[in-house]
Coordinates of N, CA and C in Angstrom, one line a residue:
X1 N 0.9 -1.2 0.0 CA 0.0 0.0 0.0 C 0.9 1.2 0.0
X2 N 0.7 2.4 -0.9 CA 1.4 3.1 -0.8 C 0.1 4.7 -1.3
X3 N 0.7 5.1 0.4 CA -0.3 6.3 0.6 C 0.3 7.7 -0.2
X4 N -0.6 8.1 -0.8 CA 0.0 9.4 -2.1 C -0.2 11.2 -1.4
X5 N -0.9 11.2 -0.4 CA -1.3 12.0 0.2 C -0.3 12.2 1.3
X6 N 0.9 11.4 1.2 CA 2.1 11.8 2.5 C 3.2 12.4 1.7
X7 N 2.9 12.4 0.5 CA 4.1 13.5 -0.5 C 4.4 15.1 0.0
X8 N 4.9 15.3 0.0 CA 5.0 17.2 0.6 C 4.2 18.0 -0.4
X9 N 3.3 18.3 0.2 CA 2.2 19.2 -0.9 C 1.0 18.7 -0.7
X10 N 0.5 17.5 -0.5 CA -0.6 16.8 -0.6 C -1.1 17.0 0.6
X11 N -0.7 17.0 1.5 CA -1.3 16.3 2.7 C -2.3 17.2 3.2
X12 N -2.2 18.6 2.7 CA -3.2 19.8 2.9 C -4.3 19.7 2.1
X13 N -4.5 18.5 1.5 CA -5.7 18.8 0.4 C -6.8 18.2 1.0
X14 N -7.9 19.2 1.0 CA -9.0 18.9 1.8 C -10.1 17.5 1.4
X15 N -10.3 17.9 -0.1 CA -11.1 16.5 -0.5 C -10.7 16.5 -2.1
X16 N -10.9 14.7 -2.6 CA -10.6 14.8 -3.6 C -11.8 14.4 -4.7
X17 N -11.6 14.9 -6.0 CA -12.7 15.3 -6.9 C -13.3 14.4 -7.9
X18 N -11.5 14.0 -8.7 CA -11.4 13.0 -10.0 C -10.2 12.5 -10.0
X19 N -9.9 11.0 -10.3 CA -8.8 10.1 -10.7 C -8.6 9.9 -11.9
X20 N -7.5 9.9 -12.7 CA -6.9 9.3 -13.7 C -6.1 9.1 -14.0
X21 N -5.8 8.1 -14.6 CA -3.9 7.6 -15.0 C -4.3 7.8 -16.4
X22 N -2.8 8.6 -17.0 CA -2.7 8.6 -18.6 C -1.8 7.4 -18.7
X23 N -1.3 7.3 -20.1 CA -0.8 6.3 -20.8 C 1.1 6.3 -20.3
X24 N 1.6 7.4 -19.2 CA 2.7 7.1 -18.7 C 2.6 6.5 -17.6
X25 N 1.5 6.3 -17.2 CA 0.8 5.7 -15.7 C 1.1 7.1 -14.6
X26 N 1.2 8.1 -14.9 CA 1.0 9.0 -13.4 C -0.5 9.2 -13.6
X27 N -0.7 9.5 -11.9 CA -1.9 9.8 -11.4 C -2.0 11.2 -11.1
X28 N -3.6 11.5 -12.2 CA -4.4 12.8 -12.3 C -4.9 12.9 -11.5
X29 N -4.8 13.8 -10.4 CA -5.7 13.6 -9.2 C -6.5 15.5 -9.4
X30 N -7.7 15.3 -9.8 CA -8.3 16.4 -9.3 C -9.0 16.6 -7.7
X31 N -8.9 17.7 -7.3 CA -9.4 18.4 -5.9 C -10.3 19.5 -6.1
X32 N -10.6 19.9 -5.0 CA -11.0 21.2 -4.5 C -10.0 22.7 -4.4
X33 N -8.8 22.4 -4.9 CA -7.5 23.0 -4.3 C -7.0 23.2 -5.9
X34 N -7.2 22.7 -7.3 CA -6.5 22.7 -8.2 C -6.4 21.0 -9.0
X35 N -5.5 20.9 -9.6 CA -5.4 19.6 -10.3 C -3.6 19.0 -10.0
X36 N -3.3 17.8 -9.4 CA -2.0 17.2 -9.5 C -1.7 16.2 -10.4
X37 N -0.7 16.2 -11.2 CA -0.4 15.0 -11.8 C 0.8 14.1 -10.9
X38 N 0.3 13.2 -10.2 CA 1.8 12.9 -9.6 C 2.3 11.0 -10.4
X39 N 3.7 11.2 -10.2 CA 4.5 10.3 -10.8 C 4.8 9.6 -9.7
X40 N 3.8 8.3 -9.6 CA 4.2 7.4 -8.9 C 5.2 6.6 -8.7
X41 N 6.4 6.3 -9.6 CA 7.5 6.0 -9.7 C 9.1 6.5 -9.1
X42 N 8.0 8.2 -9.2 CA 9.5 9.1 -8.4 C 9.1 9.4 -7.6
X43 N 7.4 9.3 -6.6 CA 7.1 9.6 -5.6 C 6.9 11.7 -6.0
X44 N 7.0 11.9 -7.3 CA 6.9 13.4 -7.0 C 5.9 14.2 -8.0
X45 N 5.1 15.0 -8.1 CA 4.2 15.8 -8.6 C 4.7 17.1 -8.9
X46 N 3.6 17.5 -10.1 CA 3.5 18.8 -10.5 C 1.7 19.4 -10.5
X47 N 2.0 20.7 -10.0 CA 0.3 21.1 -9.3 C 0.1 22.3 -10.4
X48 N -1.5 22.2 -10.8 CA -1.8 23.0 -11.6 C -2.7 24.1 -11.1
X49 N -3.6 25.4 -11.1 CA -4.2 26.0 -10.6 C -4.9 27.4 -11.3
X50 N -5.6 27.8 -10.9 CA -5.7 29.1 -11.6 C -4.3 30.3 -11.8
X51 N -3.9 30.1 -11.3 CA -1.8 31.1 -11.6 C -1.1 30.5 -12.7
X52 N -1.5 28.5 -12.9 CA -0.4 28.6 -14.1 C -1.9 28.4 -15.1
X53 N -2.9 28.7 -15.3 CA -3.6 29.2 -16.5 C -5.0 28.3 -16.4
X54 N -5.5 27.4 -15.1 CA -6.7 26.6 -15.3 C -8.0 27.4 -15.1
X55 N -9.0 27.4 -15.7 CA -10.2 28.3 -15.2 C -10.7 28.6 -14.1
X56 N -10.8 27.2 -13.4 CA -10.6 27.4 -11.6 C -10.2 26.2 -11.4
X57 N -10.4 26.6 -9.8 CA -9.2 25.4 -9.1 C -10.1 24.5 -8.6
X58 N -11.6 24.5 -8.1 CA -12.4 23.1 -8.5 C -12.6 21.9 -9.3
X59 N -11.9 21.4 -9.6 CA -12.4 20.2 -10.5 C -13.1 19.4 -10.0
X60 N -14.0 19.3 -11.3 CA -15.0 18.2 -10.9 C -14.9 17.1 -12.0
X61 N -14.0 17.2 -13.2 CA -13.9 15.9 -13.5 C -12.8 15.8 -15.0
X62 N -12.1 14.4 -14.7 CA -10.9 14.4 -15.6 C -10.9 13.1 -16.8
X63 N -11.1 13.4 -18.0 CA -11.1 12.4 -19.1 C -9.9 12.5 -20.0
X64 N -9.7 11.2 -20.4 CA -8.6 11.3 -21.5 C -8.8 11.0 -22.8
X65 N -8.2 11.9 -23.7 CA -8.6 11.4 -25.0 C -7.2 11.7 -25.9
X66 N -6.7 10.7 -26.5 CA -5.2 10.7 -26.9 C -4.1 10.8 -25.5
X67 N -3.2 11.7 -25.9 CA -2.4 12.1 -25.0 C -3.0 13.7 -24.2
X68 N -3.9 13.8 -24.2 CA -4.7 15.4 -23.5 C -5.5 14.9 -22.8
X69 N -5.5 15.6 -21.6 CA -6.2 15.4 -20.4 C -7.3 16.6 -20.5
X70 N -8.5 16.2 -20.2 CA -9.9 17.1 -20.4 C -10.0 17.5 -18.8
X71 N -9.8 18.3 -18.6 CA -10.0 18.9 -17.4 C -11.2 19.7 -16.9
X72 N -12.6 19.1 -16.4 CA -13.8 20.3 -16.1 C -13.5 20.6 -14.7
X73 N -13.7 22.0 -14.9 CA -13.8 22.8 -13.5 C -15.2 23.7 -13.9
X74 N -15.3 24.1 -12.8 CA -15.9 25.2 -12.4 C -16.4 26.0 -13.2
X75 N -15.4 26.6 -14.4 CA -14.8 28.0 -14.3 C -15.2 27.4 -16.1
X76 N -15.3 26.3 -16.6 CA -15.2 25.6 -17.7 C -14.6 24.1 -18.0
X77 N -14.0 24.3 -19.2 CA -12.8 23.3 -19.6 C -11.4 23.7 -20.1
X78 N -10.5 22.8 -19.5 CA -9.0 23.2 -19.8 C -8.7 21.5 -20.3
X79 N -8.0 21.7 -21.5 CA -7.5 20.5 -22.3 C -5.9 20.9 -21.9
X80 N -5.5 19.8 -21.3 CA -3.8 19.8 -21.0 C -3.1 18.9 -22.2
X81 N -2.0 19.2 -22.4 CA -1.6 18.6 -22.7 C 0.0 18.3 -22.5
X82 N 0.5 17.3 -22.3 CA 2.0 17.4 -21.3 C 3.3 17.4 -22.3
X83 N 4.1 17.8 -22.1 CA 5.4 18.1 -22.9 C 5.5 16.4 -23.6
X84 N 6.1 16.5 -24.2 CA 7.3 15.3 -25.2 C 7.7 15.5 -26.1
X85 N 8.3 15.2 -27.0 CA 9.5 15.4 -27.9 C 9.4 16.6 -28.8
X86 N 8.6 16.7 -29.4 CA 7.7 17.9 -29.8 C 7.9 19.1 -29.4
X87 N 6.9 19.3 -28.3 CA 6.4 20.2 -27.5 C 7.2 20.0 -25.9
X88 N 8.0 20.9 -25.8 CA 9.1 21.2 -24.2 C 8.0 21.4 -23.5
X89 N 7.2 21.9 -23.2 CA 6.5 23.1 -22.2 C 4.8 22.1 -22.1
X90 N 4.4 22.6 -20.8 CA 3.1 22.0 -21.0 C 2.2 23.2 -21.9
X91 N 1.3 22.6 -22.3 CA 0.1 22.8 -23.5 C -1.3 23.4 -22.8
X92 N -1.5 24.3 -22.0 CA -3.6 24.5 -21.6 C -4.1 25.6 -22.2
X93 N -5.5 24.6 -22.8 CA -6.6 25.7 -23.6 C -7.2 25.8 -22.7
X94 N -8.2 26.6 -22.7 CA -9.3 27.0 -22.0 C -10.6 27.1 -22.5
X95 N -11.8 26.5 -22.8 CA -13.2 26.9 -23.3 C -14.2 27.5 -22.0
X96 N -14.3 28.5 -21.9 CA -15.2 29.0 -20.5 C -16.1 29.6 -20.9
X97 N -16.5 30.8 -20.1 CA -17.7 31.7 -20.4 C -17.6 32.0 -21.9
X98 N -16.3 33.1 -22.0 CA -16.5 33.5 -23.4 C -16.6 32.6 -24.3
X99 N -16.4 31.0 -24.3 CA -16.8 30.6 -25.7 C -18.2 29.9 -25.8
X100 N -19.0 30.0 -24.2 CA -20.3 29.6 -24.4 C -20.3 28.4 -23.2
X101 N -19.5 28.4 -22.6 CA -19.4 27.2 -21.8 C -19.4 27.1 -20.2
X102 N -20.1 26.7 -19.5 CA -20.3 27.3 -18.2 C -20.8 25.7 -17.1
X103 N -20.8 26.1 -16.1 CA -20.9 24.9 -15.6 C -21.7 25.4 -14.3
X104 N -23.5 25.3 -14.7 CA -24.6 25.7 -13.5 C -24.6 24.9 -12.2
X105 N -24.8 23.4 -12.4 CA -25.5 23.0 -11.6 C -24.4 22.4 -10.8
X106 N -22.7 22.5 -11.0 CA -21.8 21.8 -10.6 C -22.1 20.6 -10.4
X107 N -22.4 19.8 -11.5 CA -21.9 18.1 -11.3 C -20.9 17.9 -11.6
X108 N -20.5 17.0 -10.8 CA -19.4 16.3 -11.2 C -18.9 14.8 -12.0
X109 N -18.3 14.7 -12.6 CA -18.2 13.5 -13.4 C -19.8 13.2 -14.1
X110 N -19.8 13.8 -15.0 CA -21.2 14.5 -15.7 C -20.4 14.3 -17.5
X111 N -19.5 14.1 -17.6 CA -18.7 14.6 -19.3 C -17.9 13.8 -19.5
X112 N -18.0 13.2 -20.7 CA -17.1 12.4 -21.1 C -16.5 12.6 -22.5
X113 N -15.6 12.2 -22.9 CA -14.9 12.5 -24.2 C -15.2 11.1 -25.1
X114 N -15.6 11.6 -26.5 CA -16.2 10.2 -27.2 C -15.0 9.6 -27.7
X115 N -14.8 8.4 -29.1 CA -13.8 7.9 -29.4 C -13.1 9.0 -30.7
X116 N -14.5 9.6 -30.6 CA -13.6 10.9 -31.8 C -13.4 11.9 -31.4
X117 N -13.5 12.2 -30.3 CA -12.3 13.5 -29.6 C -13.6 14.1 -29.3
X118 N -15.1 14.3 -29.2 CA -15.8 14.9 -29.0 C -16.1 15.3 -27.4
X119 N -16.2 16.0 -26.9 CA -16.3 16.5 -25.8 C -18.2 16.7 -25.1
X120 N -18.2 15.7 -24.4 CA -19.5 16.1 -23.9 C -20.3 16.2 -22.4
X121 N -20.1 18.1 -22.2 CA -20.2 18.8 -21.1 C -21.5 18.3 -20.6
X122 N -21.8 17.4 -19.5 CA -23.3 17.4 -18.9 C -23.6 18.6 -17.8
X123 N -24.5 18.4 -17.6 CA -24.9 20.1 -16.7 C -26.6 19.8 -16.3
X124 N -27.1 21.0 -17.0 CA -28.9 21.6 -17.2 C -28.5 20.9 -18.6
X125 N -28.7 20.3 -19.3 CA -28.5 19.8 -20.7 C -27.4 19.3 -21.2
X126 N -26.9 19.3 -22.5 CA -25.7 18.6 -22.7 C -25.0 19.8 -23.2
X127 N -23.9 19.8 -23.6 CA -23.4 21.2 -23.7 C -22.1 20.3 -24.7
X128 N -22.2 20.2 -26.0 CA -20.9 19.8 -27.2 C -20.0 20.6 -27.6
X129 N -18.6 19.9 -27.1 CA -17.4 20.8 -28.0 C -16.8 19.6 -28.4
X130 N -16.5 20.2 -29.4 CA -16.1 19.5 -30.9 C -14.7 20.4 -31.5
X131 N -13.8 19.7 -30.5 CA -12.4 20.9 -30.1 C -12.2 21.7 -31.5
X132 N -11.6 22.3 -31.2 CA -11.0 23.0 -32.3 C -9.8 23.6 -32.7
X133 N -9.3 22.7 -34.1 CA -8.0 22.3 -33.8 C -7.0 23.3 -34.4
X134 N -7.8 24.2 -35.0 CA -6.6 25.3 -35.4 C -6.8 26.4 -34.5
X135 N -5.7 26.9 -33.3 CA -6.0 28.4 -33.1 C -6.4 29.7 -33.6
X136 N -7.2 30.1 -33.0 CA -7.5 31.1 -33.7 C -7.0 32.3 -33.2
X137 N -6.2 33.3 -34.1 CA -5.7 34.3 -33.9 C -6.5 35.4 -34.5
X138 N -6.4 36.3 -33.3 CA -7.2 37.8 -33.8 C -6.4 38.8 -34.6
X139 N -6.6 39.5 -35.8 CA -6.4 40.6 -36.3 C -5.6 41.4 -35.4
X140 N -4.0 41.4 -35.9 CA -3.8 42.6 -35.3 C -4.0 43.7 -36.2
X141 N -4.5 45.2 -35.4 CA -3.9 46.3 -36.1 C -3.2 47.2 -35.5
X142 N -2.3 47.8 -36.0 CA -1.3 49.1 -35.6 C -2.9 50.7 -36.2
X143 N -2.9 51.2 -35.1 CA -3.4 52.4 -35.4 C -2.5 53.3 -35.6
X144 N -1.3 52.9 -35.0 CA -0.5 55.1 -34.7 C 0.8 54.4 -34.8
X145 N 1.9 54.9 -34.5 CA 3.4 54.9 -34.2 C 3.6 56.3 -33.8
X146 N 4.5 56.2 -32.3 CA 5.3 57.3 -32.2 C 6.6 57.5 -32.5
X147 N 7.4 58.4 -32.3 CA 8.8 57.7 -32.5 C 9.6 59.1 -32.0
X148 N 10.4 59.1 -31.0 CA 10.4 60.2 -30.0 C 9.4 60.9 -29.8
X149 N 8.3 60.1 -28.9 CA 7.3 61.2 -28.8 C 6.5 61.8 -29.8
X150 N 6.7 61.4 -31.6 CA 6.1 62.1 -32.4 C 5.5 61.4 -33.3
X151 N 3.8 61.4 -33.3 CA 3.0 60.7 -34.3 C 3.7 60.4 -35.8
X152 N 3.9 59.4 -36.0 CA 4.0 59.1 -37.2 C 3.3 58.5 -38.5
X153 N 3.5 58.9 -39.4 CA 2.2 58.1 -40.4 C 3.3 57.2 -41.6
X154 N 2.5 56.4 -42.4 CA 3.5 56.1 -43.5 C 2.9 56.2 -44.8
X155 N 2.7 57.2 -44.9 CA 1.8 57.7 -46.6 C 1.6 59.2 -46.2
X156 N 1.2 59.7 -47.4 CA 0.9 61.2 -47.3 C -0.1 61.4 -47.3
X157 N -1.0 60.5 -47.5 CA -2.6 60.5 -47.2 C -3.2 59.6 -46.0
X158 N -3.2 59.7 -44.7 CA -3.6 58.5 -43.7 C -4.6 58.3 -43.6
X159 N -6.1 58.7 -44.6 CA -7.0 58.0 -44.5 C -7.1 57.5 -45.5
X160 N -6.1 57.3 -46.4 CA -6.2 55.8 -47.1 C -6.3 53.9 -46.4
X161 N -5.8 54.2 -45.1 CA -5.9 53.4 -44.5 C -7.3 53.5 -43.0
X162 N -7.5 54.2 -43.5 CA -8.7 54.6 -42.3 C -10.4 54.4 -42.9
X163 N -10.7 54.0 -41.6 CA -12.3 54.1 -42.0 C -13.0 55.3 -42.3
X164 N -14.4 55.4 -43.1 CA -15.1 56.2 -43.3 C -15.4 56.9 -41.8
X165 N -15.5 56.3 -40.5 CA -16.1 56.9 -39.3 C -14.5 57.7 -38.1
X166 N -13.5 57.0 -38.9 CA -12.1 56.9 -38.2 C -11.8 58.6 -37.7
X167 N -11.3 58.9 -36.7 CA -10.8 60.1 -36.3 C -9.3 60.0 -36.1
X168 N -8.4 60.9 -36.7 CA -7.2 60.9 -36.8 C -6.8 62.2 -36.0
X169 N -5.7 61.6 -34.7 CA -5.6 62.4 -33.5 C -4.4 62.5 -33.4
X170 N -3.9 63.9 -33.4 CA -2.8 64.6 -33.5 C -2.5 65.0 -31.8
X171 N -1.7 63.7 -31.7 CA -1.2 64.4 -30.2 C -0.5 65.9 -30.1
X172 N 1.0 65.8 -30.7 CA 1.8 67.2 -30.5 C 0.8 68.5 -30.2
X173 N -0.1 68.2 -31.1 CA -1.2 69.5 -31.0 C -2.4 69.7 -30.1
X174 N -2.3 68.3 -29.9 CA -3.6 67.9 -28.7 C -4.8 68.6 -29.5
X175 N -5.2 68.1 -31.4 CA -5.9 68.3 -31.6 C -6.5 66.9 -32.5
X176 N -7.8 67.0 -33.0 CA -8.1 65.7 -34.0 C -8.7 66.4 -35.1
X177 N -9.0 65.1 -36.1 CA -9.4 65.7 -37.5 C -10.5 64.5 -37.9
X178 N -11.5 65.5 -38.3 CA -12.1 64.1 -39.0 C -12.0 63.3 -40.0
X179 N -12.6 62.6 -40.3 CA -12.4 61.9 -42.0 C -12.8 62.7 -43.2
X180 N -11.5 63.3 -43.8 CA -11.9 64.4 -44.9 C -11.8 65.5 -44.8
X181 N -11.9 66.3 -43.2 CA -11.1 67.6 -42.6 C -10.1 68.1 -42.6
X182 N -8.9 67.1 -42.7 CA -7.6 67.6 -42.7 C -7.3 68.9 -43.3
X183 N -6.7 70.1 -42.4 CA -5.9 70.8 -43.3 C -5.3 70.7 -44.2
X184 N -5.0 71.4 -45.8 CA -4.2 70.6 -46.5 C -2.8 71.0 -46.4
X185 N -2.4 72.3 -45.2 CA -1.3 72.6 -45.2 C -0.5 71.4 -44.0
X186 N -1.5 70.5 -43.8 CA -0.8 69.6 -42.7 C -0.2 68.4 -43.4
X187 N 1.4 68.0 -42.7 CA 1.4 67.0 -43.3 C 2.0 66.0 -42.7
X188 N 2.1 64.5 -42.9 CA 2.1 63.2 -41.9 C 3.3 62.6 -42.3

């Protein structure tokens, strides 16, 4: 018998939530306190939490599909995924509020992950994520440049790049212009 809860770290943990072993055999232990993966072979763990990026530190339940651990909390879902040859660093997404995902009635062990990766949140209804596997990155835009303190443009016309409603704001002068106002003795 070998008690897991006399590790240094553990023994403060008040109650526990969800069990799992992945395919290296360490044990996923979710809590009330965050999520541990501990390595039963070295006797040593790594702890997850809302500070290194989980929605919350409740879990109420842990599935595996491939090499990624589905992690529901509270707060949503966090899909982990652990370093190997590939990938140095650990891997966590997050699907919460903002993508539509929420967790009312706090059940626990309520969701399971199908044989095709499908994700299925129980609750007040069923609640489907059907991951998604390309990140999505938002538009950047650059509106201004300074460059010692001085507005910069890169054309001699700047609402070529501007919208019909756009306001173009002239710090140095602490004045603005509308779209199509510009003085013509001013120039960018």
């Amino acid at each position: 018998i070998k008690y897991l809860n006399n590790l240094a770290g553990l023994s403060n943990i008040t109650y526990y939530t969800s069990l799992l072993e992945d395919k290296k055999g360490n044990t996923w232990v979710g809590t009330g306190q965050g999520l541990y993966v501990i390595n039963t072979k070295t006797d040593s763990f790594i702890s997850f939490s809302t500070r290194e990026g989980l929605l919350d530190n409740i879990i109420l339940s842990l599935n595996r599909y491939n090499d990624q651990i589905y992690v529901g909390t509270q707060g949503g879902i966090n899909i982990l995924t652990p370093p190997d040859a590939k990938q140095k660093n650990w891997k966590i997404e997050s699907y919460g509020n903002d993508q539509g995902i929420s967790k009312l009635a706090q059940t626990s062990s309520s969701d399971i992950v199908t044989k095709n990766g499908i994700f299925l949140w129980g609750d007040r209804g069923i609640t489907i994520l059907n991951k998604i596997t390309d990140t999505l990155i938002p538009k950047t835009y650059i509106s201004g440049i300074d460059i010692f303190s001085r507005p910069q443009s890169f054309s001699h016309d700047p609402w070529i790049y501007m919208g019909k409603d756009d306001t173009l704001w002239n710090s140095a002068r602490d004045s603005f212009y509308l779209n199509g106002k510009l003085p013509a003795s001013h120039l960018f």
